[in-house]
Short mmCIF file of C-alpha atoms and ligand atoms in Angstrom, two decimals:
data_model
loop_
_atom_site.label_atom_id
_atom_site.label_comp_id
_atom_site.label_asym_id
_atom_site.label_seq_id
_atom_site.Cartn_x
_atom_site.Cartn_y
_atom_site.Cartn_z
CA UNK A 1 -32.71 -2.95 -59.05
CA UNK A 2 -31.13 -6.02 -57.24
CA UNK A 3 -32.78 -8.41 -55.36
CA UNK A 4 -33.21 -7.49 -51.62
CA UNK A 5 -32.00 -9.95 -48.81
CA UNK A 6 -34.68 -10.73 -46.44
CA UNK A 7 -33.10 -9.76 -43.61
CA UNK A 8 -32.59 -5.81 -45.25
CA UNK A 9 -36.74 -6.17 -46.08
CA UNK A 10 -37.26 -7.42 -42.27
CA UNK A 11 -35.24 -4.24 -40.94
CA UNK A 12 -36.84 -2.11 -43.76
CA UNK A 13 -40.75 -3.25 -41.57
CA UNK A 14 -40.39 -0.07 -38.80
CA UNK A 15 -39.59 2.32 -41.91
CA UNK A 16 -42.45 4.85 -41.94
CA UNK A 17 -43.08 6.68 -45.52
CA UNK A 18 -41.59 10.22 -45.36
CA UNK A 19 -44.41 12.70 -45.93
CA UNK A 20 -43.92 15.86 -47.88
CA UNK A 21 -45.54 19.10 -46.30
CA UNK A 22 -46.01 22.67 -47.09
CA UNK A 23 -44.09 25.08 -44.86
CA UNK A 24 -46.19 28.06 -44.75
CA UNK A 25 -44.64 31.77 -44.20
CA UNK A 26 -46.24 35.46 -44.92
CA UNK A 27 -42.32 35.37 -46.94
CA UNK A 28 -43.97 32.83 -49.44
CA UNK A 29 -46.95 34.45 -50.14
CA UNK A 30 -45.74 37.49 -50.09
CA UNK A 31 -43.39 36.64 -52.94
CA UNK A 32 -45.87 33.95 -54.55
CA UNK A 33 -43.98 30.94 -54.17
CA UNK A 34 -44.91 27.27 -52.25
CA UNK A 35 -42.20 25.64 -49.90
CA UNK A 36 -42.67 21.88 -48.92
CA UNK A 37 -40.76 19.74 -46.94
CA UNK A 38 -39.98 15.98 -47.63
CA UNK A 39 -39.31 14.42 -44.49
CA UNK A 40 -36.93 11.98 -44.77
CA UNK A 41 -35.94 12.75 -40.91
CA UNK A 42 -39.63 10.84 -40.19
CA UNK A 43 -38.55 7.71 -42.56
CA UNK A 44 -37.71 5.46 -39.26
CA UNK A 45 -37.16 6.84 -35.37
CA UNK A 46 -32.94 5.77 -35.22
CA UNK A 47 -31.90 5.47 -38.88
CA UNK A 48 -33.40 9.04 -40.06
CA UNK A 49 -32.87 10.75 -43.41
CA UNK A 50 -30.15 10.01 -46.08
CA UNK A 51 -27.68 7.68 -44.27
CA UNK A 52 -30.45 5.30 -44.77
CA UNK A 53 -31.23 6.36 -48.67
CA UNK A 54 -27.36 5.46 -49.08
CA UNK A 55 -27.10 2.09 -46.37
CA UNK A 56 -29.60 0.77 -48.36
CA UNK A 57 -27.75 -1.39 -50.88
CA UNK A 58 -24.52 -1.15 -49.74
CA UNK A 59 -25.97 -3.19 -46.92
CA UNK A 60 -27.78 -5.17 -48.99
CA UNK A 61 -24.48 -5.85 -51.31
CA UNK A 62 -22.47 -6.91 -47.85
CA UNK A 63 -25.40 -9.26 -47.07
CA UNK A 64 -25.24 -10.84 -50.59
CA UNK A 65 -21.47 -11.00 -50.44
CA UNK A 66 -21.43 -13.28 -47.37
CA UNK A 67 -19.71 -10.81 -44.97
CA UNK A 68 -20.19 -10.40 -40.96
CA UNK A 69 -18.88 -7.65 -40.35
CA UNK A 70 -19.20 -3.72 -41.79
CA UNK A 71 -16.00 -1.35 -41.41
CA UNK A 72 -16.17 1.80 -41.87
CA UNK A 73 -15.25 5.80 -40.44
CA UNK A 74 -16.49 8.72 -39.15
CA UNK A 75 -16.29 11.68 -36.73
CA UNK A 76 -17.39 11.97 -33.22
CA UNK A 77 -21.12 13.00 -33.86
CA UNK A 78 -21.44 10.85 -37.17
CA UNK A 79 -24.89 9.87 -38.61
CA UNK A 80 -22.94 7.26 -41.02
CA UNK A 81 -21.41 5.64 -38.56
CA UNK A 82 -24.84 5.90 -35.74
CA UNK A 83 -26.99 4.60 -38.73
CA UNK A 84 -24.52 2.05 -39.24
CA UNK A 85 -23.97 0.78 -36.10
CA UNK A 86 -27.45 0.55 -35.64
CA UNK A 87 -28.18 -1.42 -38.39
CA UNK A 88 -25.43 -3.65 -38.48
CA UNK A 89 -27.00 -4.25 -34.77
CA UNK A 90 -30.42 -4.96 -35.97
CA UNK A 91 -28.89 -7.58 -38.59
CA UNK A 92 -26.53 -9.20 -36.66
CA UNK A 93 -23.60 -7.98 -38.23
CA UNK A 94 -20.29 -7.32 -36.37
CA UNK A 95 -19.23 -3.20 -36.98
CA UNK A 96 -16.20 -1.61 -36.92
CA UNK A 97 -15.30 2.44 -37.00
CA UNK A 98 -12.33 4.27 -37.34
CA UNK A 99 -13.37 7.71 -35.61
CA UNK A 100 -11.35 10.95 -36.43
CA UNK A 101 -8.83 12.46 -33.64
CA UNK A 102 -8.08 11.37 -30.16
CA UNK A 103 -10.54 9.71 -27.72
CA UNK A 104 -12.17 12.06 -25.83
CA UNK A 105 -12.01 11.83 -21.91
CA UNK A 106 -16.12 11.20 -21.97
CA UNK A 107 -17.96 9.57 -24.53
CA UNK A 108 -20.83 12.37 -26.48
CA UNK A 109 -23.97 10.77 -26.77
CA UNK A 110 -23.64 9.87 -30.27
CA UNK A 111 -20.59 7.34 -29.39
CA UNK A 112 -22.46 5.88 -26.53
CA UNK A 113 -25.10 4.54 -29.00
CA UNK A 114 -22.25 3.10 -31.40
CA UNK A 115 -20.60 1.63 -28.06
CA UNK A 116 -24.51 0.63 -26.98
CA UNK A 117 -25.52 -1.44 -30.31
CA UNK A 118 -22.16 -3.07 -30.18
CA UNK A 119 -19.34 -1.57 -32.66
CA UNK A 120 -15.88 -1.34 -31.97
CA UNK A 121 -14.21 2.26 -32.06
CA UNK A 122 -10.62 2.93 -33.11
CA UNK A 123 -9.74 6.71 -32.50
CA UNK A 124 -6.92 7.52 -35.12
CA UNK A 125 -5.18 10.54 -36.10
CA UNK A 126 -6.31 13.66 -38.28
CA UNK A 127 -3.73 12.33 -41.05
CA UNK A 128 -4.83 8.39 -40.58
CA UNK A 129 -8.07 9.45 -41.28
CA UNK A 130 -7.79 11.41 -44.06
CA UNK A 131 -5.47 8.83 -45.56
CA UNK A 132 -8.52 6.17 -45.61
CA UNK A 133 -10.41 8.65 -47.42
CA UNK A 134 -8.11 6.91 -50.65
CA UNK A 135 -9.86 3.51 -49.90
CA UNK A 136 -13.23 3.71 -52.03
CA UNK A 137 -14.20 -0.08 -53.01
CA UNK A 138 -15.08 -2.23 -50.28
CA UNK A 139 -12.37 -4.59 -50.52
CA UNK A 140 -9.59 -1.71 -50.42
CA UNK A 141 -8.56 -1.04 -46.96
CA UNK A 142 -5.56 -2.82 -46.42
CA UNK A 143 -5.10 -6.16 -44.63
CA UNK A 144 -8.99 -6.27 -44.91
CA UNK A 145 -10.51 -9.97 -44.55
CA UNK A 146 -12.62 -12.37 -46.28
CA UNK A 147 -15.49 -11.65 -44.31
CA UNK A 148 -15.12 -8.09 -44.27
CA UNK A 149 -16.95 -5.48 -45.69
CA UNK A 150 -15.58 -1.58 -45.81
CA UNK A 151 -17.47 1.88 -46.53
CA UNK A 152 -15.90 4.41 -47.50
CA UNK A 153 -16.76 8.23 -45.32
CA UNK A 154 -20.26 9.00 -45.20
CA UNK A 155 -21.30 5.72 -47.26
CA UNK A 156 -20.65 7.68 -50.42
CA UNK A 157 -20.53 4.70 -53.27
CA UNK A 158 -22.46 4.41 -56.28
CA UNK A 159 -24.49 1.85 -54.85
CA UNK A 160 -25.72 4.53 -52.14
CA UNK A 161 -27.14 5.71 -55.75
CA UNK A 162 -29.57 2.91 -56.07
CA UNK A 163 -31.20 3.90 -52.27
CA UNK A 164 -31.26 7.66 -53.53
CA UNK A 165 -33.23 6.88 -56.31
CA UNK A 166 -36.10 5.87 -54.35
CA UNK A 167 -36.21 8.72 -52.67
CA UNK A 168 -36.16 10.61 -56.29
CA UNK A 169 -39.01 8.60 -56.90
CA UNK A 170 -41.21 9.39 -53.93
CA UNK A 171 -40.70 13.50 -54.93
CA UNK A 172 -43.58 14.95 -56.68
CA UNK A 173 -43.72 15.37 -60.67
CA UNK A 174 -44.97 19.34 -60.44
CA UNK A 175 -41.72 20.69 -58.94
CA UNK A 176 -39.69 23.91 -60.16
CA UNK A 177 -37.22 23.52 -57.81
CA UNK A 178 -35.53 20.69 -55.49
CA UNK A 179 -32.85 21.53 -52.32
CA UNK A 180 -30.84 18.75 -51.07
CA UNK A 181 -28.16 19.48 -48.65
CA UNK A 182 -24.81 18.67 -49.59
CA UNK A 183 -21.82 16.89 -48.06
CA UNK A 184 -20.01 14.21 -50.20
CA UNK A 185 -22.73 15.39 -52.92
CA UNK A 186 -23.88 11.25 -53.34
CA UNK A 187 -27.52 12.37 -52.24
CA UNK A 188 -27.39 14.99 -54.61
CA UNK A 189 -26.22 13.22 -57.46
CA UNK A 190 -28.61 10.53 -56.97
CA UNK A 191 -31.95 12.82 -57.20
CA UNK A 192 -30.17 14.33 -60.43
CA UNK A 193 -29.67 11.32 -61.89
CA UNK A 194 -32.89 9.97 -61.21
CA UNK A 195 -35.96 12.29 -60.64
CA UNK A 196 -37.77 12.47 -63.68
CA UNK A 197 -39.11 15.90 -64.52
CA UNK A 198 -36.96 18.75 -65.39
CA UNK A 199 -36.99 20.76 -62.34
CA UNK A 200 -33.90 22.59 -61.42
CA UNK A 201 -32.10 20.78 -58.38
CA UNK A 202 -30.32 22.69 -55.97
CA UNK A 203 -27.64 21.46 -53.44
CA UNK A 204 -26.54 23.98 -50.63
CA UNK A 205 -22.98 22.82 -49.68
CA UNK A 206 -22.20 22.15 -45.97
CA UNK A 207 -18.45 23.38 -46.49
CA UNK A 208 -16.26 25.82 -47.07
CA UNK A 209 -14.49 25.29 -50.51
CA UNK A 210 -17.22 22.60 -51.85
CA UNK A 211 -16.38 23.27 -55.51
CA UNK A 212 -14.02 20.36 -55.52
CA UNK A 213 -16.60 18.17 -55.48
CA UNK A 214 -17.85 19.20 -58.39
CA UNK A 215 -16.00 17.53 -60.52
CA UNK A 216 -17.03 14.63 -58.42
CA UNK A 217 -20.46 15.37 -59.24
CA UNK A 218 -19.45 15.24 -62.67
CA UNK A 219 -17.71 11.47 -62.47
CA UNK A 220 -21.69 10.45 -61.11
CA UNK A 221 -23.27 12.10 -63.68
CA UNK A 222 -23.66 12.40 -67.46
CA UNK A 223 -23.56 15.95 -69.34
CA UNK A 224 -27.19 14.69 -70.26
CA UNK A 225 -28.01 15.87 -66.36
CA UNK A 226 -27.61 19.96 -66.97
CA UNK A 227 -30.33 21.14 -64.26
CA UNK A 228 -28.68 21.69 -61.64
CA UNK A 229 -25.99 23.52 -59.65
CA UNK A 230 -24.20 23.57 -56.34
CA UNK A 231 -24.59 26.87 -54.10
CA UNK A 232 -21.60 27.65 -52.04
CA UNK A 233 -22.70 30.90 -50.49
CA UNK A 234 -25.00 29.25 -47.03
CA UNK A 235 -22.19 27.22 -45.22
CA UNK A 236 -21.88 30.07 -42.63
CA UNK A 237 -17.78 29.95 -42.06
CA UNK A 238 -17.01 25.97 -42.56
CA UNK A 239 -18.30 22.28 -42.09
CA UNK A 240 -20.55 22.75 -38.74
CA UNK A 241 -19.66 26.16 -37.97
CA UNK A 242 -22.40 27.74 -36.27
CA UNK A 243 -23.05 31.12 -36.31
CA UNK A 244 -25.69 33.04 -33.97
CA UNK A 245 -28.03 34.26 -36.79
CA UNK A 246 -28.60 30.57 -37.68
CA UNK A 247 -29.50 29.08 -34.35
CA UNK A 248 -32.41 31.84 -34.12
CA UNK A 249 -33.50 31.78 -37.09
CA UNK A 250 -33.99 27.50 -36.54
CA UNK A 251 -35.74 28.79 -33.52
CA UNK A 252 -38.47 30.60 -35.43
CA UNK A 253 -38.53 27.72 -37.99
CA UNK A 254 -39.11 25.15 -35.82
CA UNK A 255 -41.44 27.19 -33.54
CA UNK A 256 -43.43 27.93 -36.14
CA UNK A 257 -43.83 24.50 -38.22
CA UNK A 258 -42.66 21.89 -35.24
CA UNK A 259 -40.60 21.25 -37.37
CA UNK A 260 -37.03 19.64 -35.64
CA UNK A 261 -34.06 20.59 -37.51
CA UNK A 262 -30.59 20.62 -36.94
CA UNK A 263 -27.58 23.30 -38.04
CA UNK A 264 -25.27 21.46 -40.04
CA UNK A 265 -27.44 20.81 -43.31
CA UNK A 266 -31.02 21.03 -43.50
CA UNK A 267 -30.48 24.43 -41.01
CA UNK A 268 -28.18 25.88 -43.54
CA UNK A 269 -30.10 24.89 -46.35
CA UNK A 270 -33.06 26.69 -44.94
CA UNK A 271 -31.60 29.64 -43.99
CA UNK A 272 -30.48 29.87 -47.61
CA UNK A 273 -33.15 29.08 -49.16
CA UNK A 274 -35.30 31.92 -47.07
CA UNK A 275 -32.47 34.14 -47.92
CA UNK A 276 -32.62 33.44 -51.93
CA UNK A 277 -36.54 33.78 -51.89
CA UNK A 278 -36.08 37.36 -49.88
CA UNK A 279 -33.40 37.96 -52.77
CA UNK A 280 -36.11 37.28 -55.58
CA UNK A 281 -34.19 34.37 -56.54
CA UNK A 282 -36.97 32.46 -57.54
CA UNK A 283 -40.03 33.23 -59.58
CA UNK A 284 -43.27 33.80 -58.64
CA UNK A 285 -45.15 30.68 -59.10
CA UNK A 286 -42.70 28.82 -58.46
CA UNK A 287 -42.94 25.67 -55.98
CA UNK A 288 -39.90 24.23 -54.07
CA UNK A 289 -39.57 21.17 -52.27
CA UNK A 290 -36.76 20.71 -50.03
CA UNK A 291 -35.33 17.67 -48.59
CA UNK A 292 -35.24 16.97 -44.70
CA UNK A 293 -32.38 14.61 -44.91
CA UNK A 294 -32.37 13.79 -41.38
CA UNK A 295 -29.22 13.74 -38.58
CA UNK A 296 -31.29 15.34 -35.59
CA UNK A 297 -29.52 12.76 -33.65
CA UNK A 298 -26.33 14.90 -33.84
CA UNK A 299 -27.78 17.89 -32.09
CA UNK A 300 -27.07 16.06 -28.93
CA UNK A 301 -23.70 17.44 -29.59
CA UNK A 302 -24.87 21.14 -29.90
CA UNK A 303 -25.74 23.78 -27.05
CA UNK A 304 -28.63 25.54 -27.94
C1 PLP B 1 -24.54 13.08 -44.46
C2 PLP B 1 -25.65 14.03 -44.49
C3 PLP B 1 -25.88 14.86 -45.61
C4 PLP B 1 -24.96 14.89 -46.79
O1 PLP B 1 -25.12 13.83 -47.68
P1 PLP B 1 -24.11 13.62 -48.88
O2 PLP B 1 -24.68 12.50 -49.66
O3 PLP B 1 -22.77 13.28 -48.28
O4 PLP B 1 -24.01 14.88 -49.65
C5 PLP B 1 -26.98 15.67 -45.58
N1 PLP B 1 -27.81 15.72 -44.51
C6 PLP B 1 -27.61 14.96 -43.42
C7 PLP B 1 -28.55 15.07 -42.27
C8 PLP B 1 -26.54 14.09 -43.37
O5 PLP B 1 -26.34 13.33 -42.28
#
């Protein structure tokens, strides 16, 4: 693990540990199985969930690199880039985002903060954007300087890896079964590669047509890391597509536990997970812990 700058271990003071908790349902016992939560939305009240897990030691790398300022992109409603901006704000570091499409004629909530803890927003176009999707390495985007440091969408590098793996290590040892939502597929890499019992891990993919990044997954990983596999069948019509069945059944969820979640991943993962263990997907016995990774600041952008 590399050594941590001071100001990173300063920051890291108002982290909170993420507890793990049962969720309790008649659906559970009914069918014999145990669902917990880790809550990695509780690890710290701005910078919630995975962003964090994969800022970690990319931040740290930028620190020990002698760069000022963090570039990097986003859409409108971004955790990346509202964990980033944050913490580039709490370390004194300049930041920079390219957002996707044009400037809307109000600013959401979400880009207030950015604008609020100081970063700089460039809207560009649909085909800009996707065009620095081919800049990876954080010297890559072109005319980048000196004291410049760029992350790619999402903060999906291998060093988000090495923040991942604490999490991994935090999970319990007795597990059967582990759900991690699933965007880039960085956060679920990371608890393959480094949890160390044999459960079977389990990432529910936010979007439609997700299988590409399997072979993604497979660049990450060894074929020494066989338990797992990506379900495609909970992203409910696309990449935050919403449907009505979803929003109430996050209602009863989060009536029922207090527990605050939001639609684009955890929500989805949920509702497939409840749907699999209604479906006799798992077996009885069996215990399941779930990862909260966080992002309830984006539900600002959601009527509900
Ligand atoms: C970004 C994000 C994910 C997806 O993480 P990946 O590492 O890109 O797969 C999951 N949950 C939340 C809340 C996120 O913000």
């Amino acid at each position: 693990m590399p050594c941590v700058d001071t100001r990173l271990l300063k920051l890291e003071q108002a982290f909170n540990p993420a507890p793990l908790i049962q969720v309790h349902d008649k659906l559970f016992s009914q069918h014999r199985i145990e669902l917990w939560l880790k809550r990695d939305d509780l690890l710290h009240p701005v910078i919630s969930g995975n962003k964090w897990r994969k800022l970690k030691y990319i931040l740290n790398h930028a620190l020990q690199s002698g760069c000022n300022e963090l570039l990097s992109m986003g859409g409108a409603y971004s955790n990346h880039l509202h964990a980033l901006a944050y913490a580039g704000y709490q370390l004194g570091l300049s930041t920079q985002a390219y957002i996707r499409g044009e400037e809307p004629q109000s600013h959401n909530a979400t880009l207030n903060d950015l604008s609020q803890w100081g970063m700089q927003l460039h809207f560009i176009s649909r085909s800009a954007y996707k065009n620095l999707r081919n800049y990876k390495n954080w010297q890559d985007l072109p005319g980048i300087q000196r004291h410049q440091y760029w992350i790619p969408e999402g903060g999906s590098t291998s060093l988000a890896m090495a923040g991942v793996a604490e999490l991994a290590q935090e999970l319990p040892a007795d597990v059967h079964y582990l759900c991690v939502p699933c965007g880039t597929g960085i956060t679920l890499a990371g608890i393959i590669k480094h949890i160390d019992n044999k459960a079977n891990v389990i990432g529910f993919a936010a979007c439609k047509n997700a299988d590409t990044i399997i072979s993604d997954l497979q660049t990450w990983l060894t074929p020494a890391h066989h338990y797992w596999h990506l379900n495609l069948d909970y992203h409910l019509g696309g990449f935050a597509k919403i449907t009505p069945e979803l929003i109430a059944f996050m209602q009863q969820i989060e009536q029922q536990t207090g527990i605050p979640l939001e639609p684009i991943y955890t929500g989805k993962m949920l509702y497939g997970i409840y749907d699999l263990v209604r479906r006799n997907y798992f077996p009885a016995g069996s215990k399941i812990v779930a990862i909260h990774t966080g992002g309830l600041q984006g539900n600002r952008g959601f009527q509900r």
